[in-house]
Amino acid sequence: MPPVQQPDQSAPAQVSATGAPFVAADGDRDPRAQSGDVLTSPQGVRIPDTDHSLKAGRRGPILLEDFHLREKISHFDHERIPERAVHARGAGAHGVFTSYGTAGDLTRAGVLAEKDLETPVFVRFSTVLGSRGAADSVRDTRGFAVKFYTQEGNWDLVGNNMPVFFIQEAIKFPDLIHAAKPSPDREIPSAQSAHDSFWDFVSLHTEATHHTLWNMSDRGIPRSYRMMEGFGVHSFRLVNAAGETVLVQFKWTPKLGVHSLTWEEAQIAAGVDPDFHRRDLADAIEAGAFPEWELGVQVFEDNEEQTFQGIDLLDSTKIVPEELVPVQPIGRLVLNANPTNYFAETEQVAFNTAHVVPGIEFSNDPLLQGRNFSYQDTQLTRLGGPNWTQLPINRPQVSVNDNHRDGFMQQGIPTGRTGYHPNSIDGGSPAPAEQGGYTNVPRPVSGEVVRGVDASFDDHFSQPAMFYASLSDVEKTHTIEAYTFELGKVYEQSIKERVLGVLVNIDADLAAQVAEGLGLPVPEGATAEHLAPSPALAQVTGESFPADGRQVGVVAGPDADIAGIATLRAALEAAGAQVKVIAPRGGLIGTGASTEVVERTNVTARSIEFDAIVVAGGAPKDGDIKAVVLLQEAFRQLKPFAAWGDGVDVLTAAGIDTGSPGVLTGADASDVAADLLTTMGLHRVWERADLVTASAVPPAA
Ligand code: HDE
């Protein structure tokens, strides 16, 4: 018999600097989780057979005394916990936030103020509407929630990839979500806003116009979690060491730029790879292409009005254009580790807008104030009681002595005889903090008890009009197509007409084109007056970005130019991109020492996976229809193409004009590699858009 390894019950449970479960020197994990190499019962009793139950005779009934059967099945029966009411589907990662120190005069929070201070973080990205098993690529807002394990306790910045929200008051959240989630009778559609009740609500409730427009723009279908901005949405109050305050709005800017899928890609991905975004995030981190964002703040005077040039800073349906108040960089976030266990980390992580540290306070934004109640409350049901803060992923990485006691799933073993303050029995421990405690900056509060908001909250159209005017032409076309698609799925004619009546306030041409596409009369009205367009709101700007984690598919055949593929691979991988060979069959291509592994076949490859397509010299000319579909789809999706040698003929045979913009050809691989990287930096070949965008909307008469 081999020696039996005993679980180490003596070692204290710990969390590593990244928040990942502690791994002991002998390779054991947190001893309270799975440890040791021998199968045991939950009580640590070694189990020699887990495949057969205990019976009265080999053909007889199962005995109740089979505790292993009962424990195994019973634990399985209770594996599921309620999914989040919203943001149920998500993907997470560990990382580090490094402060630039530039916010030192704004806040006393060390996480933002101390130059070069590194703070471990856990980030969870999510969709809002879909359930846990829904597709990643649906049109929706994305969550961008960050838990900072600071030296002063946990701070949660629970934001979205859009800077505005559908509603101004938290009390309307149940209405919004009931309207947007699937219908109560058939539970259709899953994870989508293209249905009657969503459009019914947002057209009756016009403060939702701005956020709805962001969803219909390309922001609603991000290319990758790595390529999204993040916004705190509300104004927060920062307090410095001298007790001076400012209002700020937080923004995460991705190093890789802001990029989106096309609607066709989003639809294909929902079927071909529902895990599109979570796979992209995990693969990039595993490949060492660590996603990166810069955190910035727009800073406003904390005066009595709490407005900036008439824009109400307490109204979460409004933004202040960056051209008027620039975003000041204050730190850098790098995601550098995938979770070890999805459930323990990504599912059990629990964010709360009310988790703040000294130097960070709230504004009176009624949406934020209501959220501060909701997040704690929702965890009680989702995680089964008040001790969810003790779960490894939620535990602060500083000492905790909160005097809380008992409750479901208490993980700690409190010492001493008191759980109250003041006490003399335990020597007064824990004592109130004399230094570094969370204190609120004194601020006057007055007013009559009312249910209502200021008149400035009634302006629902000037900001969406500004947003639409700021988009590039190609983004405007996509937005028109999105409205036309979504409203095309609505059954009630009156709802469609009401939405058109709203759209005319955003932009008369937008309303006219959508009406045309729906075959409805163009509504009367005019674009609302608005501020000057904000160039920072457009995505397609001609700016170029790094290729980190971008996927390049190389179509090759058994006789492919293997040396050429190696040259291309070396050039692209040096720039951070990843290369996958696609061939008719799996296995290896090439001979001897000179081979390439086929990572995708014509059966498993689909256009959505790749940011660019290359056809290698010596490529197959068998005209496999699946390869032709791949090439044509990728061309239509405006992806960069390259081909060398007789690979060029494969493109021609697939009906692709090799003289089109963004199709690079050459005699060998080294002729195309550098230009391909440059073209990929622009995300898509936008010059091709007019040639290939199959507009859902016929041109207005
Ligand atoms: Fe949330 N929201 N929310 N929300 N929210 C939740 O909390 C809520 C709002 C956001 O990855 C819930 O733990 C109310 C704005 C993200 O775990 C719940 C209101 C913004 C996540 C909740 C809002 C968000 C949530 C569900 C109206 C962007 C996922 C599960 C006042 C700034 C966090 C949970 C994660 C999750 C309530 C509005 C972002 C029910 C009442 C505005 C990213 O508590």
XYZ file of C-alpha atoms and ligand atoms in Angstrom:
745
model
C 0.000 0.000 0.000
C 1.368 3.468 -0.847
C 1.726 5.882 2.115
C -1.402 7.963 2.708
C -1.058 11.703 2.609
C -2.958 13.344 5.451
C -4.736 16.672 4.948
C -2.923 19.376 6.905
C -5.556 20.704 9.333
C -3.137 22.795 11.333
C -2.136 25.369 8.697
C -4.171 28.593 8.864
C -6.345 29.438 5.844
C -4.814 32.266 3.877
C -5.330 34.220 0.723
C -2.391 35.037 -1.535
C -1.504 38.573 -2.516
C -3.654 38.305 -5.631
C -6.632 37.044 -3.666
C -6.247 33.576 -5.177
C -6.550 30.643 -2.778
C -3.393 30.084 -0.780
C -1.107 27.331 -2.067
C 1.190 25.925 0.619
C 4.837 25.062 -0.014
C 3.996 21.363 -0.240
C 1.514 22.126 -3.025
C -1.567 21.816 -0.829
C -4.241 24.403 -1.322
C -6.210 26.089 1.403
C -6.652 23.089 3.730
C -10.330 23.867 4.140
C -10.879 23.342 0.416
C -9.702 20.330 -1.599
C -6.347 19.076 -0.329
C -4.356 15.847 -0.329
C -4.240 13.320 -3.142
C -6.563 10.742 -1.632
C -10.325 10.820 -2.086
C -12.079 11.377 1.241
C -15.538 12.044 2.591
C -16.272 15.618 3.792
C -15.214 14.332 7.215
C -11.767 13.349 5.910
C -12.479 9.598 5.940
C -10.618 7.913 3.056
C -12.953 6.446 0.395
C -11.756 3.440 -1.634
C -14.781 3.072 -3.974
C -16.922 5.963 -5.159
C -18.498 4.133 -8.133
C -20.708 1.596 -6.390
C -23.277 2.005 -3.656
C -23.631 -0.279 -0.672
C -26.305 -2.944 -1.338
C -27.934 -5.897 0.311
C -26.444 -8.333 -2.197
C -25.047 -7.451 -5.622
C -28.559 -7.325 -7.106
C -30.240 -6.036 -3.951
C -31.568 -2.646 -2.757
C -29.313 0.169 -1.553
C -28.741 0.428 2.184
C -29.553 3.652 4.044
C -26.332 3.268 5.987
C -24.301 4.099 2.847
C -23.201 7.494 4.197
C -20.877 8.051 1.230
C -23.739 7.732 -1.253
C -25.945 10.039 0.811
C -23.250 12.705 1.332
C -22.198 12.649 -2.305
C -25.708 12.928 -3.749
C -26.948 15.325 -1.108
C -24.076 17.762 -1.618
C -24.664 17.619 -5.356
C -28.363 18.368 -4.798
C -27.353 21.657 -3.176
C -24.614 22.778 -5.570
C -26.614 25.580 -7.136
C -27.104 29.004 -5.578
C -29.439 31.686 -6.915
C -27.892 33.550 -9.812
C -27.604 37.335 -9.688
C -30.918 39.068 -10.443
C -29.025 41.141 -13.002
C -25.472 40.643 -14.320
C -25.884 36.868 -13.833
C -23.402 35.961 -16.552
C -19.848 37.082 -16.017
C -16.151 36.380 -16.240
C -13.494 37.428 -13.749
C -9.768 37.940 -13.391
C -7.210 38.882 -10.766
C -4.889 41.817 -11.214
C -3.011 44.722 -9.767
C -3.857 48.411 -9.615
C -0.904 50.794 -9.422
C -1.530 54.355 -8.341
C 0.277 57.162 -10.166
C -0.001 59.281 -7.013
C -1.555 62.089 -9.065
C -4.778 61.981 -7.027
C -2.831 62.706 -3.814
C -4.247 66.209 -3.527
C -7.799 64.987 -4.173
C -8.149 62.093 -1.738
C -6.581 60.595 1.333
C -7.428 57.068 0.092
C -3.970 55.462 -0.199
C -5.134 53.210 -3.074
C -5.449 56.310 -5.278
C -3.153 58.761 -3.533
C 0.109 56.926 -2.851
C 2.495 56.953 -5.792
C 3.421 53.459 -7.038
C 1.324 51.720 -4.387
C 0.198 48.344 -5.763
C -3.238 47.105 -4.738
C -4.505 43.604 -5.601
C -7.866 43.581 -7.385
C -10.492 41.166 -8.638
C -12.536 42.286 -11.645
C -15.805 40.806 -12.876
C -17.171 41.671 -16.312
C -20.754 40.736 -17.113
C -23.805 41.111 -19.279
C -26.921 42.488 -17.595
C -29.956 40.696 -18.951
C -28.990 37.106 -19.690
C -29.045 34.289 -17.179
C -25.858 32.427 -16.239
C -25.944 30.221 -19.329
C -26.782 32.958 -21.825
C -24.564 33.975 -24.735
C -21.788 36.529 -24.238
C -22.180 38.460 -27.467
C -25.781 39.699 -27.148
C -26.578 43.386 -27.474
C -26.522 44.624 -23.876
C -24.710 46.834 -21.390
C -21.603 45.210 -19.850
C -20.748 45.309 -16.142
C -17.232 46.341 -15.115
C -16.965 45.705 -11.378
C -13.648 46.088 -9.551
C -12.878 44.995 -5.998
C -9.732 46.678 -4.655
C -8.208 44.850 -1.667
C -6.682 48.042 -0.233
C -4.595 48.456 2.897
C -7.533 50.366 4.370
C -10.141 47.696 3.596
C -12.057 46.737 0.454
C -13.239 49.334 -2.045
C -15.680 48.257 -4.763
C -16.049 50.375 -7.894
C -19.108 48.757 -9.510
C -19.386 50.270 -12.960
C -20.527 49.600 -16.515
C -19.032 49.993 -19.987
C -21.391 52.920 -20.574
C -21.280 56.196 -18.633
C -25.041 56.686 -18.278
C -27.925 54.680 -16.867
C -31.535 54.057 -17.923
C -33.075 55.616 -14.839
C -32.401 58.552 -12.552
C -33.824 57.017 -9.379
C -33.086 53.629 -7.818
C -36.759 53.141 -6.970
C -37.411 52.491 -10.692
C -34.878 49.672 -10.994
C -37.426 46.852 -10.499
C -39.609 48.386 -13.255
C -36.684 48.663 -15.660
C -35.489 45.130 -15.052
C -38.974 43.586 -15.165
C -39.450 45.271 -18.554
C -36.049 44.252 -19.925
C -35.875 40.649 -18.686
C -37.704 37.912 -20.670
C -41.486 38.042 -20.715
C -43.189 36.527 -17.642
C -45.449 34.207 -19.657
C -43.092 32.467 -22.109
C -39.731 33.630 -20.753
C -38.770 34.853 -24.231
C -36.443 36.321 -25.388
C -33.400 35.252 -23.403
C -30.758 37.896 -22.846
C -32.079 40.447 -25.328
C -33.781 43.804 -25.392
C -35.439 43.150 -28.785
C -38.931 42.680 -27.378
C -42.128 44.570 -26.662
C -41.862 45.181 -22.940
C -38.360 46.702 -23.097
C -39.342 49.130 -25.849
C -42.681 49.812 -24.160
C -40.885 50.894 -20.977
C -38.083 52.941 -22.526
C -40.448 54.821 -24.813
C -42.884 55.656 -22.012
C -40.034 56.524 -19.722
C -37.937 58.857 -21.832
C -35.115 59.380 -19.322
C -33.954 55.951 -20.629
C -33.334 57.431 -24.094
C -29.639 58.161 -23.609
C -28.652 54.745 -22.239
C -30.833 52.963 -24.809
C -28.983 54.829 -27.562
C -25.613 53.688 -26.151
C -26.937 50.103 -26.217
C -28.042 50.464 -29.846
C -24.671 51.922 -30.794
C -21.661 49.634 -31.258
C -20.975 49.907 -27.492
C -23.729 47.303 -27.005
C -21.670 44.578 -28.738
C -18.042 44.845 -27.547
C -15.339 42.902 -29.405
C -13.761 41.918 -26.101
C -13.933 42.731 -22.408
C -10.345 43.863 -22.946
C -11.524 46.511 -25.393
C -14.202 48.253 -23.359
C -14.152 51.459 -21.396
C -15.502 51.357 -17.851
C -17.381 54.072 -15.999
C -18.327 54.598 -12.352
C -21.410 56.407 -13.775
C -22.243 58.420 -10.635
C -20.434 61.360 -9.124
C -18.423 60.345 -6.065
C -17.008 62.676 -3.427
C -13.267 62.516 -2.753
C -11.875 63.925 0.492
C -8.214 64.853 0.937
C -6.090 64.938 4.094
C -7.094 68.543 4.745
C -10.788 67.605 4.612
C -11.316 69.379 1.263
C -13.732 67.748 -1.151
C -14.300 67.467 -4.890
C -16.826 65.526 -6.951
C -15.339 63.065 -9.444
C -16.502 60.670 -12.139
C -14.335 57.582 -12.724
C -13.352 56.234 -16.139
C -11.325 53.168 -17.198
C -9.606 53.580 -20.591
C -8.430 50.356 -22.261
C -4.899 50.236 -23.667
C -6.207 48.282 -26.658
C -8.806 50.919 -27.585
C -12.591 50.586 -27.696
C -13.716 48.127 -30.364
C -16.903 46.280 -31.171
C -18.223 43.269 -32.993
C -20.343 43.723 -36.067
C -23.960 42.693 -35.556
C -23.381 39.734 -37.860
C -20.426 38.592 -35.744
C -22.430 39.012 -32.538
C -25.225 36.846 -33.919
C -22.906 34.135 -35.229
C -20.942 34.079 -31.963
C -24.124 33.577 -29.935
C -24.531 30.241 -31.684
C -21.006 29.173 -32.604
C -19.267 30.270 -29.416
C -21.612 31.499 -26.659
C -18.514 31.849 -24.437
C -16.874 34.270 -26.844
C -15.958 36.969 -24.308
C -15.010 34.798 -21.375
C -12.824 32.643 -23.612
C -11.149 35.741 -25.090
C -10.364 37.103 -21.619
C -9.016 33.837 -20.234
C -7.005 33.028 -23.383
C -5.405 36.470 -23.485
C -4.346 36.265 -19.835
C -3.050 32.731 -20.284
C -1.043 33.850 -23.326
C 0.514 36.677 -21.296
C -1.349 39.415 -23.199
C -2.437 40.997 -19.909
C -5.394 43.360 -20.373
C -4.694 46.876 -19.191
C -6.660 50.028 -18.398
C -5.817 53.480 -17.158
C -8.057 54.871 -14.423
C -8.908 58.534 -14.759
C -11.170 61.071 -13.096
C -13.094 64.078 -14.246
C -12.928 66.505 -11.348
C -15.660 68.985 -10.410
C -15.975 71.607 -7.745
C -18.077 70.319 -4.844
C -20.290 73.396 -4.709
C -23.857 73.897 -3.586
C -25.388 73.437 -7.071
C -23.554 70.207 -7.925
C -23.772 71.042 -11.603
C -21.238 71.753 -14.329
C -22.303 74.363 -16.907
C -25.895 73.330 -16.397
C -25.212 69.569 -16.511
C -26.554 68.056 -13.294
C -23.820 65.979 -11.655
C -26.427 64.041 -9.669
C -28.268 62.836 -12.787
C -26.856 59.503 -13.989
C -28.436 59.904 -17.427
C -25.957 62.721 -18.168
C -22.249 62.968 -18.935
C -19.856 65.880 -19.040
C -17.959 65.801 -22.361
C -14.248 65.111 -21.938
C -13.463 68.084 -24.137
C -14.976 70.322 -21.435
C -13.522 68.504 -18.423
C -10.555 66.303 -19.351
C -10.062 62.888 -17.764
C -7.008 63.064 -15.493
C -5.047 59.790 -15.292
C -4.556 58.509 -11.724
C -3.542 54.831 -12.016
C -3.148 51.670 -14.060
C -4.921 48.326 -13.855
C -3.364 45.117 -15.221
C -5.222 41.804 -15.159
C -2.590 39.101 -14.819
C -4.191 35.917 -13.475
C -7.220 33.819 -14.304
C -9.389 32.579 -11.442
C -8.541 29.103 -10.174
C -12.163 28.141 -9.648
C -15.120 29.827 -11.343
C -17.659 29.237 -8.595
C -15.448 30.095 -5.618
C -14.198 33.302 -7.173
C -16.227 34.666 -10.085
C -19.595 33.455 -8.834
C -19.095 34.102 -5.131
C -17.490 37.504 -5.488
C -19.930 40.037 -4.112
C -19.647 43.725 -4.910
C -21.278 46.552 -3.050
C -21.233 50.234 -3.982
C -21.319 50.963 -0.244
C -17.868 49.386 0.197
C -15.693 52.493 0.340
C -12.500 53.405 2.175
C -11.515 56.634 3.964
C -11.231 59.459 1.438
C -14.012 58.160 -0.845
C -17.615 59.160 -0.150
C -20.906 59.298 -2.031
C -22.749 62.079 -3.807
C -26.492 62.530 -3.415
C -27.190 60.891 -6.797
C -30.485 59.120 -5.999
C -29.441 56.150 -8.120
C -26.239 55.657 -6.134
C -27.976 56.160 -2.803
C -30.433 53.389 -3.658
C -27.689 51.079 -4.895
C -25.963 51.446 -1.553
C -28.945 49.622 -0.046
C -29.449 47.026 -2.777
C -26.073 45.314 -3.043
C -25.739 44.231 0.605
C -29.359 43.161 0.586
C -29.109 41.006 -2.534
C -26.079 39.056 -1.252
C -28.053 37.862 1.773
C -30.216 35.723 -0.474
C -27.700 34.947 -3.183
C -24.943 33.825 -0.834
C -27.221 32.521 1.893
C -26.675 34.781 4.879
C -24.634 37.595 6.365
C -21.225 35.882 6.383
C -20.541 36.245 2.658
C -17.829 38.791 3.496
C -15.800 35.877 4.909
C -15.647 33.959 1.618
C -12.023 33.888 0.393
C -12.697 36.103 -2.642
C -14.578 38.688 -0.579
C -12.281 38.751 2.446
C -10.325 41.972 2.878
C -6.558 41.494 2.946
C -6.260 43.397 6.221
C -7.247 42.365 9.752
C -10.981 42.233 10.363
C -12.488 42.469 13.826
C -16.069 43.560 13.321
C -17.771 42.185 16.455
C -20.302 40.491 14.146
C -21.249 37.087 15.463
C -22.804 33.831 14.318
C -25.120 33.511 11.323
C -25.258 30.865 8.598
C -21.847 29.537 7.544
C -19.754 31.338 10.107
C -16.172 30.638 8.972
C -14.279 32.224 11.842
C -13.842 31.025 15.400
C -14.051 34.215 17.460
C -11.919 34.147 20.573
C -12.681 35.929 23.827
C -15.893 36.313 25.751
C -17.363 39.465 24.273
C -18.976 40.490 21.025
C -19.933 43.939 22.124
C -18.568 47.410 22.652
C -17.716 48.835 25.100
C -16.444 45.902 27.107
C -14.022 45.471 29.984
C -13.927 41.677 29.992
C -11.770 41.422 26.853
C -9.757 44.476 27.732
C -11.909 46.708 25.546
C -10.947 44.826 22.373
C -11.692 45.574 19.604
C -11.239 49.279 20.269
C -12.577 52.031 17.976
C -9.898 53.215 15.547
C -8.082 56.275 16.818
C -6.332 56.848 13.515
C -7.122 56.147 9.897
C -10.779 55.372 10.533
C -13.634 56.020 8.123
C -15.052 59.407 9.021
C -17.505 61.379 6.907
C -16.607 64.903 5.990
C -19.207 67.151 7.642
C -21.602 68.599 5.083
C -24.863 70.468 5.514
C -28.110 68.734 4.601
C -31.419 70.589 4.511
C -34.668 70.617 2.600
C -38.300 69.620 2.716
C -39.383 66.007 2.638
C -40.512 65.501 -0.982
C -40.866 62.737 -3.547
C -39.329 64.329 -6.581
C -36.232 65.639 -8.302
C -35.042 68.961 -9.704
C -36.360 70.296 -12.997
C -32.938 69.698 -14.616
C -33.720 65.969 -14.508
C -36.499 66.617 -17.069
C -34.065 67.127 -19.960
C -34.049 63.676 -21.580
C -32.982 64.443 -25.138
C -30.159 66.983 -25.362
C -27.518 64.450 -24.302
C -28.570 61.578 -26.585
C -28.650 64.119 -29.412
C -25.066 65.089 -28.559
C -23.984 61.432 -28.389
C -25.488 60.597 -31.783
C -23.973 63.703 -33.380
C -20.566 62.606 -32.035
C -20.562 59.178 -33.708
C -18.637 58.452 -36.889
C -20.730 57.783 -40.006
C -20.173 54.040 -39.892
C -21.267 53.938 -36.227
C -24.387 55.940 -37.128
C -25.240 53.361 -39.805
C -24.808 50.520 -37.305
C -27.009 52.357 -34.791
C -29.768 52.831 -37.368
C -29.545 49.117 -38.201
C -29.711 48.185 -34.522
C -32.888 50.189 -33.891
C -34.393 48.769 -37.072
C -33.586 45.210 -35.992
C -34.816 45.607 -32.414
C -38.033 47.398 -33.352
C -38.545 44.926 -36.170
C -38.904 42.281 -33.447
C -41.588 44.266 -31.600
C -45.174 43.103 -32.214
C -47.159 46.154 -31.064
C -47.353 48.811 -33.756
C -48.105 51.526 -31.207
C -44.831 50.851 -29.380
C -42.810 51.178 -32.586
C -44.540 54.451 -33.383
C -43.901 55.771 -29.883
C -40.183 54.931 -30.172
C -39.993 56.768 -33.504
C -41.521 59.776 -31.747
C -38.639 59.589 -29.252
C -35.961 59.078 -31.904
C -36.847 62.244 -33.739
C -35.589 64.171 -30.701
C -32.189 62.442 -30.954
C -31.789 62.995 -34.654
C -34.336 63.582 -37.370
C -32.380 61.522 -39.924
C -32.024 58.593 -37.501
C -35.795 58.615 -36.947
C -36.484 58.866 -40.686
C -34.173 55.985 -41.601
C -35.518 53.681 -38.898
C -39.102 54.567 -39.891
C -38.217 53.772 -43.496
C -36.777 50.405 -42.500
C -39.885 49.560 -40.503
C -42.217 50.767 -43.258
C -43.806 53.349 -40.956
C -44.489 57.042 -41.488
C -41.593 59.332 -40.661
C -42.472 61.106 -37.400
C -42.724 64.860 -37.154
C -40.323 66.765 -34.939
C -36.764 67.986 -34.785
C -33.424 67.088 -33.251
C -33.132 68.466 -29.697
C -30.722 71.312 -29.057
C -27.481 69.968 -27.767
C -23.883 70.722 -26.872
C -21.192 70.522 -29.553
C -20.337 66.942 -30.576
C -17.734 65.272 -28.352
C -15.088 63.538 -30.511
C -14.112 61.385 -27.496
C -17.448 59.563 -27.861
C -16.671 58.143 -31.314
C -14.995 54.736 -31.605
C -13.906 54.778 -35.235
C -11.355 57.572 -35.306
C -8.379 56.348 -37.338
C -6.315 55.857 -34.177
C -4.149 52.730 -34.137
C -3.821 50.291 -31.213
C -1.514 47.395 -30.177
C -2.190 43.889 -31.456
C -2.005 42.206 -28.010
C -4.100 39.050 -27.968
C -5.473 39.618 -31.506
C -6.198 36.361 -33.333
C -4.905 35.708 -36.836
C -6.218 32.675 -38.730
C -3.831 31.232 -41.328
C -5.584 29.150 -43.979
C -3.181 26.426 -45.063
C -3.131 23.004 -46.716
C -0.961 19.896 -46.669
C 1.503 21.518 -49.119
C 1.604 24.891 -47.394
C 4.729 27.050 -47.214
C 5.653 26.028 -43.654
C 8.723 28.256 -43.533
C 6.545 31.196 -44.583
C 4.033 30.448 -41.814
C 6.903 30.362 -39.295
C 8.140 33.755 -40.530
C 4.650 35.212 -40.242
C 4.130 33.663 -36.808
C 7.399 35.101 -35.501
C 6.546 38.613 -36.694
C 2.972 38.575 -35.402
C 3.715 36.914 -32.066
C 6.533 39.373 -31.415
C 3.856 42.071 -31.582
C 1.590 40.171 -29.151
C -0.844 38.667 -31.688
C -1.693 34.962 -31.769
C -1.615 32.742 -34.839
C -3.838 29.720 -35.461
C -3.406 27.460 -38.478
C -6.627 26.394 -40.226
C -6.485 23.382 -42.556
C -8.960 20.920 -44.077
C -8.040 18.223 -41.526
C -6.533 18.160 -38.042
C -3.038 16.974 -37.067
C 0.211 18.305 -38.486
C 1.057 19.839 -41.841
C 4.563 19.816 -43.291
C 7.244 17.196 -42.950
C 10.218 16.343 -40.753
C 11.331 19.128 -38.415
C 9.346 21.644 -40.394
C 5.725 21.219 -39.311
C 2.816 23.286 -38.044
C 0.056 22.102 -35.750
C -3.420 22.527 -37.219
C -5.420 24.262 -34.488
C -8.664 24.685 -36.413
C -10.143 22.699 -39.267
C -12.644 23.869 -41.828
C -15.245 22.298 -39.538
C -14.222 24.070 -36.308
C -13.086 27.448 -37.683
C -15.540 30.319 -38.044
C -14.875 33.904 -39.024
C -15.797 35.436 -35.652
C -12.769 33.965 -33.934
C -10.262 35.888 -36.035
C -9.276 39.531 -36.245
C -7.431 38.935 -39.516
C -7.145 36.159 -42.095
C -4.054 35.074 -43.972
C -3.893 32.542 -46.804
C -0.490 30.871 -46.895
C 1.331 30.059 -50.099
C 0.770 26.457 -51.206
C -2.746 26.647 -49.810
C -5.439 24.115 -50.731
C -7.490 24.907 -53.789
C -10.105 22.264 -53.205
C -12.765 24.967 -52.828
C -14.109 23.463 -49.593
C -17.320 25.399 -49.118
C -16.622 25.881 -45.401
C -13.310 27.578 -46.156
C -15.073 29.765 -48.725
C -17.709 30.739 -46.132
C -14.945 31.593 -43.659
C -13.204 33.845 -46.161
C -16.359 35.558 -47.363
C -17.677 36.176 -43.853
C -14.367 37.595 -42.670
C -14.203 39.851 -45.720
C -17.747 41.085 -45.086
C -16.798 41.712 -41.464
C -14.150 44.140 -42.730
C -11.217 42.127 -41.426
C -7.703 42.633 -42.754
C -6.590 39.953 -45.246
C -3.178 38.875 -46.414
C -2.037 36.188 -48.845
C 1.221 35.236 -50.414
C 2.257 33.138 -53.401
C -0.581 31.081 -54.830
C -2.542 31.757 -51.627
C -3.708 34.844 -53.510
C -5.542 32.562 -55.980
C -7.525 31.046 -53.102
C -8.916 34.477 -52.283
C -9.834 35.088 -55.901
C -11.502 31.682 -56.117
C -13.581 32.589 -53.045
C -14.872 35.668 -54.871
C -12.697 38.173 -52.983
C -11.336 41.046 -55.027
C -7.653 41.103 -54.085
C -7.488 44.757 -55.104
C -9.949 45.733 -52.314
C -8.795 47.892 -49.397
C -7.152 45.902 -46.601
C -6.221 42.895 -48.774
C -2.435 42.603 -48.695
C -0.663 40.372 -51.172
C 2.974 39.499 -51.760
C 5.425 36.928 -53.040
C 6.228 35.596 -49.585
C 5.205 35.908 -45.943
C 7.713 38.597 -45.054
C 6.129 40.862 -47.690
C 2.837 41.026 -45.807
C 3.595 40.611 -42.072
C 4.414 44.236 -41.150
C 1.563 45.757 -43.156
C -0.848 43.255 -41.677
C 0.031 44.429 -38.168
C -0.475 48.056 -39.165
C -3.866 47.271 -40.698
C -4.918 45.239 -37.644
C -4.099 48.218 -35.424
C -7.145 49.987 -36.891
C -9.379 47.040 -35.874
C -11.227 46.852 -39.198
C -10.770 47.999 -42.769
C -13.375 50.735 -42.583
C -12.768 51.848 -46.193
C -14.433 48.619 -47.222
C -17.597 49.371 -45.257
C -19.538 50.865 -48.159
C -18.693 47.928 -50.402
C -19.915 45.262 -48.075
C -22.288 46.579 -45.376
C -25.549 44.859 -46.203
C -27.655 47.655 -44.805
C -30.909 46.555 -43.244
C -32.307 49.903 -44.214
C -32.971 50.916 -47.798
C -31.858 54.507 -48.429
C -34.530 57.049 -47.530
C -36.525 58.199 -50.527
Fe -26.402 47.132 -10.268
N -27.032 45.505 -9.199
N -28.066 48.115 -9.669
N -25.931 48.716 -11.465
N -24.811 46.160 -10.922
C -26.376 44.332 -9.141
O -25.962 43.171 -7.159
C -28.883 47.742 -8.670
C -26.601 49.885 -11.552
C -23.799 46.653 -11.686
O -20.199 41.441 -11.183
C -26.962 43.409 -8.110
O -24.543 41.561 -6.524
C -29.855 48.762 -8.415
C -25.793 50.905 -12.184
C -22.819 45.647 -11.932
O -21.229 40.900 -9.326
C -28.094 44.226 -7.497
C -29.612 49.743 -9.327
C -24.619 50.279 -12.492
C -23.284 44.513 -11.267
C -28.002 45.517 -8.274
C -28.473 49.345 -10.094
C -24.717 48.916 -12.040
C -24.528 44.875 -10.640
C -27.320 42.041 -8.621
C -30.397 51.020 -9.538
C -23.407 50.864 -13.221
C -22.645 43.148 -11.246
C -26.282 41.108 -8.055
C -30.116 51.995 -8.575
C -22.785 51.959 -12.531
C -21.602 43.041 -10.178
C -25.485 41.922 -7.173
C -20.947 41.681 -10.228
C -25.278 44.002 -9.856
C -28.811 46.547 -8.004
C -27.955 50.128 -11.151
C -23.645 47.984 -12.225
C -29.482 43.599 -7.545
C -30.964 48.712 -7.372
C -26.165 52.374 -12.418
C -21.543 45.777 -12.757
O -27.879 44.502 -6.140
